[in-house]
Amino acid sequence: MAIVLSESEQESLLEFSIQLARKAGAVILEGSKAIRQELGSSGIDSKKNSVDLVTEWDVKVEEIVQNAVREKFPNFG
């Protein structure tokens, strides 16, 4: 069954999503800067090594998003 949201609820969800995306983006930028500093210019397009498919920054962003969604929408999914 589809959930029907009022216009006000849609606007609230949109604003929440935008703020969360900006917060996550800031963490990604921070991580990108840290990786560049750690690896130098040779590491800009690569991760720490060939088996490091997920960086600590990826995990941080995932945790931020999951926690924010759980807090704002405890009954969601």
PDB file of N, CA and C in Angstrom:
ATOM      1  N   MET A   1       0.840  -1.172   0.000  1.00  0.00           N
ATOM      2  CA  MET A   1       0.000   0.000   0.000  1.00  0.00           C
ATOM      3  C   MET A   1       0.888   1.240   0.000  1.00  0.00           C
ATOM      4  N   ALA A   2       0.596   2.175  -0.861  1.00  0.00           N
ATOM      5  CA  ALA A   2       1.361   3.408  -0.973  1.00  0.00           C
ATOM      6  C   ALA A   2       1.037   4.342   0.191  1.00  0.00           C
ATOM      7  N   ILE A   3       2.053   5.049   0.629  1.00  0.00           N
ATOM      8  CA  ILE A   3       1.869   6.050   1.676  1.00  0.00           C
ATOM      9  C   ILE A   3       1.591   7.381   0.999  1.00  0.00           C
ATOM     10  N   VAL A   4       0.544   8.046   1.432  1.00  0.00           N
ATOM     11  CA  VAL A   4       0.182   9.342   0.867  1.00  0.00           C
ATOM     12  C   VAL A   4       0.639  10.423   1.838  1.00  0.00           C
ATOM     13  N   LEU A   5       1.441  11.342   1.318  1.00  0.00           N
ATOM     14  CA  LEU A   5       1.951  12.439   2.141  1.00  0.00           C
ATOM     15  C   LEU A   5       1.279  13.743   1.728  1.00  0.00           C
ATOM     16  N   SER A   6       0.983  14.559   2.713  1.00  0.00           N
ATOM     17  CA  SER A   6       0.437  15.880   2.428  1.00  0.00           C
ATOM     18  C   SER A   6       1.543  16.748   1.823  1.00  0.00           C
ATOM     19  N   GLU A   7       1.165  17.868   1.281  1.00  0.00           N
ATOM     20  CA  GLU A   7       2.153  18.790   0.705  1.00  0.00           C
ATOM     21  C   GLU A   7       3.138  19.244   1.780  1.00  0.00           C
ATOM     22  N   SER A   8       2.646  19.503   2.966  1.00  0.00           N
ATOM     23  CA  SER A   8       3.494  19.911   4.085  1.00  0.00           C
ATOM     24  C   SER A   8       4.494  18.808   4.451  1.00  0.00           C
ATOM     25  N   GLU A   9       4.027  17.570   4.479  1.00  0.00           N
ATOM     26  CA  GLU A   9       4.910  16.437   4.789  1.00  0.00           C
ATOM     27  C   GLU A   9       5.954  16.239   3.689  1.00  0.00           C
ATOM     28  N   GLN A  10       5.551  16.443   2.446  1.00  0.00           N
ATOM     29  CA  GLN A  10       6.486  16.334   1.332  1.00  0.00           C
ATOM     30  C   GLN A  10       7.573  17.407   1.430  1.00  0.00           C
ATOM     31  N   GLU A  11       7.171  18.621   1.749  1.00  0.00           N
ATOM     32  CA  GLU A  11       8.136  19.710   1.906  1.00  0.00           C
ATOM     33  C   GLU A  11       9.097  19.427   3.051  1.00  0.00           C
ATOM     34  N   SER A  12       8.577  18.901   4.148  1.00  0.00           N
ATOM     35  CA  SER A  12       9.406  18.556   5.299  1.00  0.00           C
ATOM     36  C   SER A  12      10.406  17.461   4.936  1.00  0.00           C
ATOM     37  N   LEU A  13       9.944  16.459   4.220  1.00  0.00           N
ATOM     38  CA  LEU A  13      10.812  15.367   3.790  1.00  0.00           C
ATOM     39  C   LEU A  13      11.887  15.872   2.835  1.00  0.00           C
ATOM     40  N   LEU A  14      11.521  16.751   1.928  1.00  0.00           N
ATOM     41  CA  LEU A  14      12.485  17.332   0.996  1.00  0.00           C
ATOM     42  C   LEU A  14      13.551  18.122   1.742  1.00  0.00           C
ATOM     43  N   GLU A  15      13.140  18.968   2.684  1.00  0.00           N
ATOM     44  CA  GLU A  15      14.100  19.766   3.451  1.00  0.00           C
ATOM     45  C   GLU A  15      15.032  18.871   4.271  1.00  0.00           C
ATOM     46  N   PHE A  16      14.475  17.854   4.896  1.00  0.00           N
ATOM     47  CA  PHE A  16      15.287  16.888   5.650  1.00  0.00           C
ATOM     48  C   PHE A  16      16.318  16.232   4.741  1.00  0.00           C
ATOM     49  N   SER A  17      15.879  15.813   3.563  1.00  0.00           N
ATOM     50  CA  SER A  17      16.763  15.131   2.609  1.00  0.00           C
ATOM     51  C   SER A  17      17.879  16.048   2.134  1.00  0.00           C
ATOM     52  N   ILE A  18      17.549  17.295   1.855  1.00  0.00           N
ATOM     53  CA  ILE A  18      18.559  18.257   1.412  1.00  0.00           C
ATOM     54  C   ILE A  18      19.594  18.497   2.506  1.00  0.00           C
ATOM     55  N   GLN A  19      19.128  18.711   3.728  1.00  0.00           N
ATOM     56  CA  GLN A  19      20.057  18.943   4.845  1.00  0.00           C
ATOM     57  C   GLN A  19      20.951  17.726   5.084  1.00  0.00           C
ATOM     58  N   LEU A  20      20.365  16.547   5.000  1.00  0.00           N
ATOM     59  CA  LEU A  20      21.135  15.321   5.209  1.00  0.00           C
ATOM     60  C   LEU A  20      22.163  15.132   4.093  1.00  0.00           C
ATOM     61  N   ALA A  21      21.782  15.415   2.863  1.00  0.00           N
ATOM     62  CA  ALA A  21      22.716  15.299   1.735  1.00  0.00           C
ATOM     63  C   ALA A  21      23.873  16.287   1.895  1.00  0.00           C
ATOM     64  N   ARG A  22      23.580  17.489   2.359  1.00  0.00           N
ATOM     65  CA  ARG A  22      24.647  18.474   2.579  1.00  0.00           C
ATOM     66  C   ARG A  22      25.595  18.024   3.686  1.00  0.00           C
ATOM     67  N   LYS A  23      25.033  17.475   4.751  1.00  0.00           N
ATOM     68  CA  LYS A  23      25.861  16.985   5.858  1.00  0.00           C
ATOM     69  C   LYS A  23      26.753  15.838   5.392  1.00  0.00           C
ATOM     70  N   ALA A  24      26.167  14.910   4.656  1.00  0.00           N
ATOM     71  CA  ALA A  24      26.936  13.775   4.131  1.00  0.00           C
ATOM     72  C   ALA A  24      27.995  14.262   3.148  1.00  0.00           C
ATOM     73  N   GLY A  25      27.640  15.227   2.316  1.00  0.00           N
ATOM     74  CA  GLY A  25      28.596  15.779   1.366  1.00  0.00           C
ATOM     75  C   GLY A  25      29.779  16.431   2.047  1.00  0.00           C
ATOM     76  N   ALA A  26      29.528  17.112   3.154  1.00  0.00           N
ATOM     77  CA  ALA A  26      30.618  17.743   3.910  1.00  0.00           C
ATOM     78  C   ALA A  26      31.581  16.690   4.447  1.00  0.00           C
ATOM     79  N   VAL A  27      31.049  15.570   4.900  1.00  0.00           N
ATOM     80  CA  VAL A  27      31.900  14.484   5.405  1.00  0.00           C
ATOM     81  C   VAL A  27      32.712  13.880   4.261  1.00  0.00           C
ATOM     82  N   ILE A  28      32.082  13.707   3.106  1.00  0.00           N
ATOM     83  CA  ILE A  28      32.794  13.163   1.946  1.00  0.00           C
ATOM     84  C   ILE A  28      33.939  14.099   1.539  1.00  0.00           C
ATOM     85  N   LEU A  29      33.678  15.404   1.524  1.00  0.00           N
ATOM     86  CA  LEU A  29      34.734  16.364   1.192  1.00  0.00           C
ATOM     87  C   LEU A  29      35.868  16.316   2.208  1.00  0.00           C
ATOM     88  N   GLU A  30      35.508  16.216   3.478  1.00  0.00           N
ATOM     89  CA  GLU A  30      36.523  16.105   4.532  1.00  0.00           C
ATOM     90  C   GLU A  30      37.373  14.854   4.311  1.00  0.00           C
ATOM     91  N   GLY A  31      36.716  13.752   4.007  1.00  0.00           N
ATOM     92  CA  GLY A  31      37.438  12.505   3.757  1.00  0.00           C
ATOM     93  C   GLY A  31      38.315  12.591   2.530  1.00  0.00           C
ATOM     94  N   SER A  32      37.829  13.234   1.501  1.00  0.00           N
ATOM     95  CA  SER A  32      38.605  13.397   0.279  1.00  0.00           C
ATOM     96  C   SER A  32      39.875  14.187   0.546  1.00  0.00           C
ATOM     97  N   LYS A  33      39.747  15.250   1.323  1.00  0.00           N
ATOM     98  CA  LYS A  33      40.921  16.056   1.679  1.00  0.00           C
ATOM     99  C   LYS A  33      41.909  15.229   2.500  1.00  0.00           C
ATOM    100  N   ALA A  34      41.394  14.445   3.436  1.00  0.00           N
ATOM    101  CA  ALA A  34      42.262  13.626   4.285  1.00  0.00           C
ATOM    102  C   ALA A  34      42.997  12.576   3.455  1.00  0.00           C
ATOM    103  N   ILE A  35      42.294  11.959   2.514  1.00  0.00           N
ATOM    104  CA  ILE A  35      42.928  10.946   1.665  1.00  0.00           C
ATOM    105  C   ILE A  35      43.995  11.594   0.789  1.00  0.00           C
ATOM    106  N   ARG A  36      43.698  12.767   0.255  1.00  0.00           N
ATOM    107  CA  ARG A  36      44.700  13.469  -0.571  1.00  0.00           C
ATOM    108  C   ARG A  36      45.947  13.786   0.241  1.00  0.00           C
ATOM    109  N   GLN A  37      45.756  14.236   1.476  1.00  0.00           N
ATOM    110  CA  GLN A  37      46.902  14.559   2.326  1.00  0.00           C
ATOM    111  C   GLN A  37      47.704  13.308   2.648  1.00  0.00           C
ATOM    112  N   GLU A  38      46.993  12.215   2.889  1.00  0.00           N
ATOM    113  CA  GLU A  38      47.670  10.966   3.254  1.00  0.00           C
ATOM    114  C   GLU A  38      48.411  10.356   2.077  1.00  0.00           C
ATOM    115  N   LEU A  39      47.794  10.369   0.910  1.00  0.00           N
ATOM    116  CA  LEU A  39      48.370   9.690  -0.247  1.00  0.00           C
ATOM    117  C   LEU A  39      49.123  10.613  -1.190  1.00  0.00           C
ATOM    118  N   GLY A  40      48.935  11.901  -1.045  1.00  0.00           N
ATOM    119  CA  GLY A  40      49.547  12.827  -1.982  1.00  0.00           C
ATOM    120  C   GLY A  40      48.809  12.815  -3.307  1.00  0.00           C
ATOM    121  N   SER A  41      49.344  13.495  -4.269  1.00  0.00           N
ATOM    122  CA  SER A  41      48.654  13.630  -5.551  1.00  0.00           C
ATOM    123  C   SER A  41      48.503  12.301  -6.270  1.00  0.00           C
ATOM    124  N   SER A  42      49.355  11.324  -5.997  1.00  0.00           N
ATOM    125  CA  SER A  42      49.250  10.034  -6.686  1.00  0.00           C
ATOM    126  C   SER A  42      48.031   9.241  -6.245  1.00  0.00           C
ATOM    127  N   GLY A  43      47.428   9.584  -5.092  1.00  0.00           N
ATOM    128  CA  GLY A  43      46.295   8.819  -4.588  1.00  0.00           C
ATOM    129  C   GLY A  43      44.949   9.465  -4.811  1.00  0.00           C
ATOM    130  N   ILE A  44      44.913  10.513  -5.593  1.00  0.00           N
ATOM    131  CA  ILE A  44      43.658  11.240  -5.765  1.00  0.00           C
ATOM    132  C   ILE A  44      42.571  10.377  -6.376  1.00  0.00           C
ATOM    133  N   ASP A  45      42.911   9.533  -7.333  1.00  0.00           N
ATOM    134  CA  ASP A  45      41.905   8.735  -8.022  1.00  0.00           C
ATOM    135  C   ASP A  45      41.794   7.303  -7.503  1.00  0.00           C
ATOM    136  N   SER A  46      42.441   6.990  -6.388  1.00  0.00           N
ATOM    137  CA  SER A  46      42.403   5.621  -5.891  1.00  0.00           C
ATOM    138  C   SER A  46      42.177   5.600  -4.390  1.00  0.00           C
ATOM    139  N   LYS A  47      41.793   4.438  -3.906  1.00  0.00           N
ATOM    140  CA  LYS A  47      41.627   4.248  -2.472  1.00  0.00           C
ATOM    141  C   LYS A  47      42.990   3.883  -1.881  1.00  0.00           C
ATOM    142  N   LYS A  48      43.027   3.528  -0.598  1.00  0.00           N
ATOM    143  CA  LYS A  48      44.294   3.255   0.068  1.00  0.00           C
ATOM    144  C   LYS A  48      45.036   2.072  -0.549  1.00  0.00           C
ATOM    145  N   ASN A  49      44.313   1.041  -0.923  1.00  0.00           N
ATOM    146  CA  ASN A  49      44.923  -0.103  -1.598  1.00  0.00           C
ATOM    147  C   ASN A  49      43.839  -0.840  -2.370  1.00  0.00           C
ATOM    148  N   SER A  50      44.214  -1.864  -3.094  1.00  0.00           N
ATOM    149  CA  SER A  50      43.269  -2.532  -3.993  1.00  0.00           C
ATOM    150  C   SER A  50      42.157  -3.271  -3.255  1.00  0.00           C
ATOM    151  N   VAL A  51      42.350  -3.624  -1.997  1.00  0.00           N
ATOM    152  CA  VAL A  51      41.292  -4.321  -1.259  1.00  0.00           C
ATOM    153  C   VAL A  51      40.487  -3.382  -0.371  1.00  0.00           C
ATOM    154  N   ASP A  52      40.882  -2.123  -0.295  1.00  0.00           N
ATOM    155  CA  ASP A  52      40.166  -1.140   0.509  1.00  0.00           C
ATOM    156  C   ASP A  52      39.049  -0.535  -0.327  1.00  0.00           C
ATOM    157  N   LEU A  53      37.981  -1.306  -0.499  1.00  0.00           N
ATOM    158  CA  LEU A  53      36.893  -0.868  -1.355  1.00  0.00           C
ATOM    159  C   LEU A  53      35.973   0.131  -0.670  1.00  0.00           C
ATOM    160  N   VAL A  54      35.961   0.119   0.652  1.00  0.00           N
ATOM    161  CA  VAL A  54      35.139   1.051   1.425  1.00  0.00           C
ATOM    162  C   VAL A  54      36.054   1.768   2.408  1.00  0.00           C
ATOM    163  N   THR A  55      36.073   3.084   2.336  1.00  0.00           N
ATOM    164  CA  THR A  55      36.929   3.841   3.242  1.00  0.00           C
ATOM    165  C   THR A  55      36.199   4.117   4.551  1.00  0.00           C
ATOM    166  N   GLU A  56      36.936   4.567   5.526  1.00  0.00           N
ATOM    167  CA  GLU A  56      36.332   4.950   6.799  1.00  0.00           C
ATOM    168  C   GLU A  56      35.337   6.084   6.591  1.00  0.00           C
ATOM    169  N   TRP A  57      35.565   6.907   5.597  1.00  0.00           N
ATOM    170  CA  TRP A  57      34.667   8.031   5.308  1.00  0.00           C
ATOM    171  C   TRP A  57      33.341   7.528   4.733  1.00  0.00           C
ATOM    172  N   ASP A  58      33.408   6.487   3.917  1.00  0.00           N
ATOM    173  CA  ASP A  58      32.179   5.871   3.400  1.00  0.00           C
ATOM    174  C   ASP A  58      31.322   5.363   4.548  1.00  0.00           C
ATOM    175  N   VAL A  59      31.969   4.721   5.506  1.00  0.00           N
ATOM    176  CA  VAL A  59      31.266   4.164   6.664  1.00  0.00           C
ATOM    177  C   VAL A  59      30.664   5.292   7.510  1.00  0.00           C
ATOM    178  N   LYS A  60      31.417   6.369   7.701  1.00  0.00           N
ATOM    179  CA  LYS A  60      30.908   7.505   8.471  1.00  0.00           C
ATOM    180  C   LYS A  60      29.652   8.086   7.834  1.00  0.00           C
ATOM    181  N   VAL A  61      29.682   8.257   6.521  1.00  0.00           N
ATOM    182  CA  VAL A  61      28.515   8.801   5.819  1.00  0.00           C
ATOM    183  C   VAL A  61      27.322   7.865   5.960  1.00  0.00           C
ATOM    184  N   GLU A  62      27.554   6.576   5.798  1.00  0.00           N
ATOM    185  CA  GLU A  62      26.460   5.605   5.947  1.00  0.00           C
ATOM    186  C   GLU A  62      25.853   5.679   7.338  1.00  0.00           C
ATOM    187  N   GLU A  63      26.693   5.785   8.367  1.00  0.00           N
ATOM    188  CA  GLU A  63      26.199   5.877   9.744  1.00  0.00           C
ATOM    189  C   GLU A  63      25.403   7.160   9.962  1.00  0.00           C
ATOM    190  N   ILE A  64      25.889   8.262   9.422  1.00  0.00           N
ATOM    191  CA  ILE A  64      25.183   9.543   9.557  1.00  0.00           C
ATOM    192  C   ILE A  64      23.792   9.441   8.943  1.00  0.00           C
ATOM    193  N   VAL A  65      23.710   8.910   7.733  1.00  0.00           N
ATOM    194  CA  VAL A  65      22.424   8.803   7.041  1.00  0.00           C
ATOM    195  C   VAL A  65      21.483   7.858   7.782  1.00  0.00           C
ATOM    196  N   GLN A  66      21.976   6.687   8.154  1.00  0.00           N
ATOM    197  CA  GLN A  66      21.128   5.720   8.857  1.00  0.00           C
ATOM    198  C   GLN A  66      20.610   6.288  10.170  1.00  0.00           C
ATOM    199  N   ASN A  67      21.481   6.903  10.945  1.00  0.00           N
ATOM    200  CA  ASN A  67      21.069   7.453  12.243  1.00  0.00           C
ATOM    201  C   ASN A  67      20.067   8.589  12.087  1.00  0.00           C
ATOM    202  N   ALA A  68      20.292   9.460  11.107  1.00  0.00           N
ATOM    203  CA  ALA A  68      19.379  10.586  10.898  1.00  0.00           C
ATOM    204  C   ALA A  68      17.998  10.097  10.469  1.00  0.00           C
ATOM    205  N   VAL A  69      17.959   9.115   9.574  1.00  0.00           N
ATOM    206  CA  VAL A  69      16.670   8.590   9.115  1.00  0.00           C
ATOM    207  C   VAL A  69      15.955   7.877  10.261  1.00  0.00           C
ATOM    208  N   ARG A  70      16.689   7.083  11.040  1.00  0.00           N
ATOM    209  CA  ARG A  70      16.077   6.398  12.193  1.00  0.00           C
ATOM    210  C   ARG A  70      15.510   7.388  13.197  1.00  0.00           C
ATOM    211  N   GLU A  71      16.245   8.472  13.438  1.00  0.00           N
ATOM    212  CA  GLU A  71      15.806   9.470  14.414  1.00  0.00           C
ATOM    213  C   GLU A  71      14.567  10.224  13.924  1.00  0.00           C
ATOM    214  N   LYS A  72      14.591  10.629  12.663  1.00  0.00           N
ATOM    215  CA  LYS A  72      13.499  11.425  12.109  1.00  0.00           C
ATOM    216  C   LYS A  72      12.272  10.570  11.786  1.00  0.00           C
ATOM    217  N   PHE A  73      12.501   9.345  11.331  1.00  0.00           N
ATOM    218  CA  PHE A  73      11.418   8.455  10.903  1.00  0.00           C
ATOM    219  C   PHE A  73      11.588   7.070  11.538  1.00  0.00           C
ATOM    220  N   PRO A  74      11.339   6.931  12.836  1.00  0.00           N
ATOM    221  CA  PRO A  74      11.596   5.669  13.542  1.00  0.00           C
ATOM    222  C   PRO A  74      10.804   4.479  12.998  1.00  0.00           C
ATOM    223  N   ASN A  75       9.683   4.709  12.339  1.00  0.00           N
ATOM    224  CA  ASN A  75       8.882   3.609  11.808  1.00  0.00           C
ATOM    225  C   ASN A  75       9.125   3.344  10.335  1.00  0.00           C
ATOM    226  N   PHE A  76      10.122   4.040   9.763  1.00  0.00           N
ATOM    227  CA  PHE A  76      10.393   3.913   8.342  1.00  0.00           C
ATOM    228  C   PHE A  76      11.192   2.642   8.063  1.00  0.00           C
ATOM    229  N   GLY A  77      10.723   1.865   7.117  1.00  0.00           N
ATOM    230  CA  GLY A  77      11.391   0.667   6.612  1.00  0.00           C
ATOM    231  C   GLY A  77      11.984  -0.163   7.660  1.00  0.00           C
TER     232      GLY A  77
END
